[in-house]
């Protein structure tokens, strides 16, 4: 199923102190998804549920039901107490995927120790009907993630594969895809370009709408395991701009262009 992630609207929601006067809400994302005829929204850690009341969670679930939209949720970095809380939130929202993004500090935890913490939570996740999708993030190398999954050794734990994140970990995208595809249960599809500095001093990696950069989307999709139900989540890396109102306006433009490309060119 094709869906959208909340990181498509990092500037409209608010990110690292750059918060608009009227930040986008959980409910706003559902309305945008409905306008784009998308039937899936993944809420990531940039729009958390930590302080959302039970009553509001139920209301959000009802709104999603009324719009015919499925929900997935996520949190950043592994903390057993936090993941336990989010399994409970996922159960209320009837979210089938809990995405957990591991990063640098998590990479410092010995794999047997980190795996044991995940394994202790599996009965709770299974009871809630939730699969845990561990995302390859900027500083958690894909081979180490495979070692962790092998240690956990559970069918309800897999990979949330982000096609571009691991460039930061020294991996080119198709290298990451080749390493993690067999474990993938959730896919973040985004695009990027490598732009030379105008003065010839190195280069920058910048986001683009899907289909306008260097991501080999066909190869990524072809690498996914046959017969596995993998939701495809649209994200993008729209850069910060001096005029943040203009940047926020572009977020919907980029998402719309990405969804159009995914449907018309990729057949999603």
Short mmCIF file of C-alpha atoms in Angstrom, two decimals:
data_model
loop_
_atom_site.label_atom_id
_atom_site.label_comp_id
_atom_site.label_asym_id
_atom_site.label_seq_id
_atom_site.Cartn_x
_atom_site.Cartn_y
_atom_site.Cartn_z
CA UNK A 1 0.00 0.00 0.00
CA UNK A 2 1.19 3.51 -0.82
CA UNK A 3 1.20 5.95 2.08
CA UNK A 4 2.72 9.17 3.37
CA UNK A 5 5.00 9.76 6.32
CA UNK A 6 4.94 12.70 8.70
CA UNK A 7 8.50 13.61 7.69
CA UNK A 8 6.99 14.88 4.44
CA UNK A 9 5.93 17.85 6.57
CA UNK A 10 8.84 18.36 8.97
CA UNK A 11 8.79 22.16 8.51
CA UNK A 12 4.98 22.46 8.69
CA UNK A 13 4.90 20.38 11.88
CA UNK A 14 8.00 22.02 13.35
CA UNK A 15 11.56 20.74 13.55
CA UNK A 16 14.46 21.58 15.88
CA UNK A 17 13.13 24.96 16.96
CA UNK A 18 11.74 25.97 13.57
CA UNK A 19 8.10 25.76 14.59
CA UNK A 20 5.33 27.57 12.68
CA UNK A 21 2.67 29.61 14.44
CA UNK A 22 0.07 26.94 13.68
CA UNK A 23 1.86 23.60 13.53
CA UNK A 24 0.27 20.82 11.50
CA UNK A 25 -1.57 18.29 13.66
CA UNK A 26 -2.12 14.55 13.57
CA UNK A 27 -5.61 15.14 12.19
CA UNK A 28 -4.31 17.53 9.51
CA UNK A 29 -2.13 14.76 8.10
CA UNK A 30 -5.18 12.54 7.71
CA UNK A 31 -6.95 15.25 5.74
CA UNK A 32 -3.97 15.66 3.41
CA UNK A 33 -3.77 11.91 2.88
CA UNK A 34 -7.47 11.81 2.03
CA UNK A 35 -7.05 14.67 -0.45
CA UNK A 36 -4.27 12.70 -2.18
CA UNK A 37 -6.37 9.50 -2.07
CA UNK A 38 -3.79 7.80 0.13
CA UNK A 39 -4.98 5.10 2.51
CA UNK A 40 -2.02 5.03 4.89
CA UNK A 41 -0.33 7.55 7.19
CA UNK A 42 2.83 6.82 9.17
CA UNK A 43 3.38 9.14 12.14
CA UNK A 44 7.08 9.33 12.99
CA UNK A 45 8.89 10.85 15.95
CA UNK A 46 8.58 14.40 14.54
CA UNK A 47 4.89 14.37 15.59
CA UNK A 48 4.93 12.21 18.72
CA UNK A 49 2.04 10.77 20.70
CA UNK A 50 3.70 10.98 24.12
CA UNK A 51 1.32 13.61 25.50
CA UNK A 52 -1.80 12.69 23.51
CA UNK A 53 -4.69 11.60 25.72
CA UNK A 54 -6.49 8.28 25.37
CA UNK A 55 -9.61 10.18 24.36
CA UNK A 56 -7.77 12.00 21.57
CA UNK A 57 -6.15 8.77 20.36
CA UNK A 58 -9.59 7.19 20.06
CA UNK A 59 -10.89 10.26 18.21
CA UNK A 60 -7.96 10.13 15.79
CA UNK A 61 -8.60 6.44 15.15
CA UNK A 62 -12.27 7.20 14.46
CA UNK A 63 -11.35 9.96 12.01
CA UNK A 64 -8.96 7.61 10.24
CA UNK A 65 -11.69 4.96 10.07
CA UNK A 66 -14.14 7.46 8.62
CA UNK A 67 -11.61 8.38 5.92
CA UNK A 68 -10.62 4.77 5.26
CA UNK A 69 -7.01 5.36 6.32
CA UNK A 70 -4.70 2.91 8.08
CA UNK A 71 -2.17 4.15 10.63
CA UNK A 72 1.42 3.33 11.51
CA UNK A 73 3.46 5.01 14.25
CA UNK A 74 7.09 5.46 15.18
CA UNK A 75 9.59 6.56 17.76
CA UNK A 76 13.28 7.52 17.72
CA UNK A 77 16.05 5.46 19.33
CA UNK A 78 15.53 2.39 21.49
CA UNK A 79 14.30 2.77 25.03
CA UNK A 80 12.37 -0.18 26.47
CA UNK A 81 9.98 2.04 28.45
CA UNK A 82 9.30 4.25 25.42
CA UNK A 83 8.79 1.33 23.05
CA UNK A 84 6.44 -0.32 25.57
CA UNK A 85 4.40 2.87 25.71
CA UNK A 86 4.22 3.06 21.92
CA UNK A 87 3.10 -0.55 21.62
CA UNK A 88 0.15 0.46 23.79
CA UNK A 89 -0.51 3.51 21.62
CA UNK A 90 -0.31 1.36 18.50
CA UNK A 91 -2.92 -0.98 19.97
CA UNK A 92 -5.34 1.90 20.59
CA UNK A 93 -4.78 3.26 17.06
CA UNK A 94 -4.87 -0.27 15.59
CA UNK A 95 -1.51 0.47 13.98
CA UNK A 96 0.10 -2.70 12.66
CA UNK A 97 3.62 -1.25 12.36
CA UNK A 98 5.72 0.43 15.06
CA UNK A 99 8.81 1.89 13.42
CA UNK A 100 11.83 2.32 15.71
CA UNK A 101 14.75 4.33 14.31
CA UNK A 102 18.12 3.30 15.76
CA UNK A 103 20.97 5.79 15.71
CA UNK A 104 24.49 6.43 16.98
CA UNK A 105 23.94 5.83 20.72
CA UNK A 106 22.10 2.59 19.93
CA UNK A 107 25.08 1.43 17.87
CA UNK A 108 27.19 1.66 21.03
CA UNK A 109 25.00 -0.91 22.83
CA UNK A 110 26.31 -4.49 22.43
CA UNK A 111 24.05 -6.43 20.08
CA UNK A 112 23.17 -9.22 22.57
CA UNK A 113 22.13 -6.61 25.14
CA UNK A 114 20.01 -4.61 22.67
CA UNK A 115 18.47 -7.76 21.22
CA UNK A 116 17.51 -9.00 24.69
CA UNK A 117 15.63 -5.76 25.34
CA UNK A 118 13.69 -6.18 22.09
CA UNK A 119 12.96 -9.85 22.78
CA UNK A 120 11.50 -8.99 26.20
CA UNK A 121 8.90 -6.81 24.48
CA UNK A 122 7.83 -9.32 21.81
CA UNK A 123 4.97 -10.94 23.77
CA UNK A 124 3.45 -7.50 24.35
CA UNK A 125 3.82 -6.55 20.67
CA UNK A 126 2.38 -9.86 19.51
CA UNK A 127 -0.60 -9.48 21.83
CA UNK A 128 -1.23 -5.98 20.43
CA UNK A 129 -0.96 -7.22 16.83
CA UNK A 130 2.03 -4.97 16.19
CA UNK A 131 5.13 -5.67 14.12
CA UNK A 132 8.30 -3.75 15.03
CA UNK A 133 10.12 -2.28 12.02
CA UNK A 134 13.65 -1.14 12.89
CA UNK A 135 14.79 1.66 10.60
CA UNK A 136 18.32 1.97 9.26
CA UNK A 137 19.18 5.45 10.39
CA UNK A 138 22.10 7.81 9.81
CA UNK A 139 24.63 6.21 12.13
CA UNK A 140 23.44 2.61 12.45
CA UNK A 141 25.13 0.60 9.67
CA UNK A 142 23.04 -1.93 7.76
CA UNK A 143 25.31 -4.95 8.50
CA UNK A 144 25.01 -4.26 12.22
CA UNK A 145 21.23 -4.08 11.85
CA UNK A 146 21.24 -7.53 10.22
CA UNK A 147 23.28 -8.87 13.14
CA UNK A 148 20.69 -7.43 15.53
CA UNK A 149 17.79 -8.99 13.63
CA UNK A 150 19.53 -12.37 13.54
CA UNK A 151 20.01 -12.15 17.31
CA UNK A 152 16.34 -11.20 17.89
CA UNK A 153 15.21 -13.93 15.47
CA UNK A 154 11.49 -13.12 15.44
CA UNK A 155 9.00 -12.95 12.55
CA UNK A 156 7.34 -9.88 14.06
CA UNK A 157 10.57 -7.82 13.95
CA UNK A 158 11.98 -6.64 10.63
CA UNK A 159 13.42 -3.63 8.85
CA UNK A 160 11.90 -0.29 7.97
CA UNK A 161 14.16 0.22 4.96
CA UNK A 162 15.02 3.84 4.18
CA UNK A 163 16.69 4.01 0.80
CA UNK A 164 18.85 7.08 1.51
CA UNK A 165 19.54 7.34 5.26
CA UNK A 166 22.56 5.06 5.25
CA UNK A 167 24.57 7.31 2.93
CA UNK A 168 25.51 8.98 6.20
CA UNK A 169 26.78 5.60 7.47
CA UNK A 170 29.07 5.27 4.44
CA UNK A 171 26.77 3.06 2.33
CA UNK A 172 25.42 3.77 -1.13
CA UNK A 173 21.66 3.19 -1.37
CA UNK A 174 21.66 -0.02 -3.40
CA UNK A 175 24.30 -1.44 -1.06
CA UNK A 176 21.93 -0.81 1.85
CA UNK A 177 18.99 -2.23 -0.10
CA UNK A 178 20.95 -5.38 -0.95
CA UNK A 179 21.88 -5.88 2.69
CA UNK A 180 18.43 -5.26 4.19
CA UNK A 181 15.88 -6.22 1.51
CA UNK A 182 15.34 -9.77 2.77
CA UNK A 183 14.43 -8.40 6.22
CA UNK A 184 12.24 -5.52 5.02
CA UNK A 185 8.64 -5.19 6.23
CA UNK A 186 8.23 -1.43 5.65
CA UNK A 187 9.77 0.88 3.02
CA UNK A 188 10.60 4.59 3.15
CA UNK A 189 10.93 5.75 -0.46
CA UNK A 190 12.60 9.11 -1.03
CA UNK A 191 14.91 10.68 -3.61
CA UNK A 192 18.11 12.71 -3.48
CA UNK A 193 20.69 14.36 -5.69
CA UNK A 194 24.41 15.09 -5.30
CA UNK A 195 25.04 18.74 -6.13
CA UNK A 196 28.59 20.10 -6.64
CA UNK A 197 29.52 23.20 -4.67
CA UNK A 198 29.47 26.23 -7.01
CA UNK A 199 33.06 27.02 -5.97
CA UNK A 200 34.23 23.45 -6.48
CA UNK A 201 34.61 22.79 -2.75
CA UNK A 202 33.06 19.35 -2.43
CA UNK A 203 29.34 18.76 -2.84
CA UNK A 204 26.05 18.43 -0.98
CA UNK A 205 23.47 15.67 -0.84
CA UNK A 206 20.04 17.25 -1.20
CA UNK A 207 16.52 15.88 -1.29
CA UNK A 208 14.32 16.02 -4.39
CA UNK A 209 10.77 14.92 -5.17
CA UNK A 210 10.61 11.25 -6.12
CA UNK A 211 11.78 10.61 -9.67
CA UNK A 212 13.85 13.78 -9.92
CA UNK A 213 17.04 12.52 -8.28
CA UNK A 214 19.35 9.52 -8.15
CA UNK A 215 17.29 6.88 -6.32
CA UNK A 216 16.82 3.87 -8.59
CA UNK A 217 13.22 3.31 -7.56
CA UNK A 218 12.66 0.41 -9.97
CA UNK A 219 15.69 -1.43 -8.58
CA UNK A 220 14.60 -0.79 -5.00
CA UNK A 221 11.12 -2.19 -5.62
CA UNK A 222 12.49 -5.14 -7.58
CA UNK A 223 14.69 -6.04 -4.60
CA UNK A 224 11.75 -6.37 -2.22
CA UNK A 225 10.85 -9.96 -1.26
CA UNK A 226 8.11 -11.45 -3.39
CA UNK A 227 4.79 -12.14 -1.71
CA UNK A 228 5.49 -9.96 1.31
CA UNK A 229 3.00 -7.21 2.16
CA UNK A 230 5.28 -4.16 2.36
CA UNK A 231 3.78 -0.69 2.71
CA UNK A 232 5.61 2.07 0.81
CA UNK A 233 5.85 5.35 2.70
CA UNK A 234 6.56 8.60 0.82
CA UNK A 235 9.10 10.88 2.50
CA UNK A 236 11.37 13.65 1.25
CA UNK A 237 14.31 15.79 2.32
CA UNK A 238 13.13 19.26 1.38
CA UNK A 239 15.97 21.55 2.58
CA UNK A 240 15.60 24.35 5.08
CA UNK A 241 15.23 27.74 3.41
CA UNK A 242 15.59 31.34 4.55
CA UNK A 243 11.89 31.81 3.82
CA UNK A 244 10.41 29.00 5.90
CA UNK A 245 6.85 29.87 4.87
CA UNK A 246 7.88 29.16 1.29
CA UNK A 247 9.53 25.92 2.35
CA UNK A 248 6.37 24.82 4.14
CA UNK A 249 4.31 25.55 1.04
CA UNK A 250 6.67 23.39 -1.00
CA UNK A 251 6.21 20.35 1.24
CA UNK A 252 2.78 19.57 -0.17
CA UNK A 253 4.04 20.25 -3.71
CA UNK A 254 6.90 17.79 -3.25
CA UNK A 255 4.68 15.14 -1.71
CA UNK A 256 2.09 15.51 -4.47
CA UNK A 257 4.79 15.19 -7.14
CA UNK A 258 6.22 12.12 -5.40
CA UNK A 259 2.83 10.44 -5.11
CA UNK A 260 2.10 11.14 -8.78
CA UNK A 261 5.45 9.62 -9.80
CA UNK A 262 4.89 6.59 -7.55
CA UNK A 263 1.51 5.93 -9.13
CA UNK A 264 2.06 6.84 -12.76
CA UNK A 265 5.65 5.65 -13.22
CA UNK A 266 6.18 2.99 -10.56
CA UNK A 267 2.65 1.60 -10.59
CA UNK A 268 2.21 1.80 -6.82
#
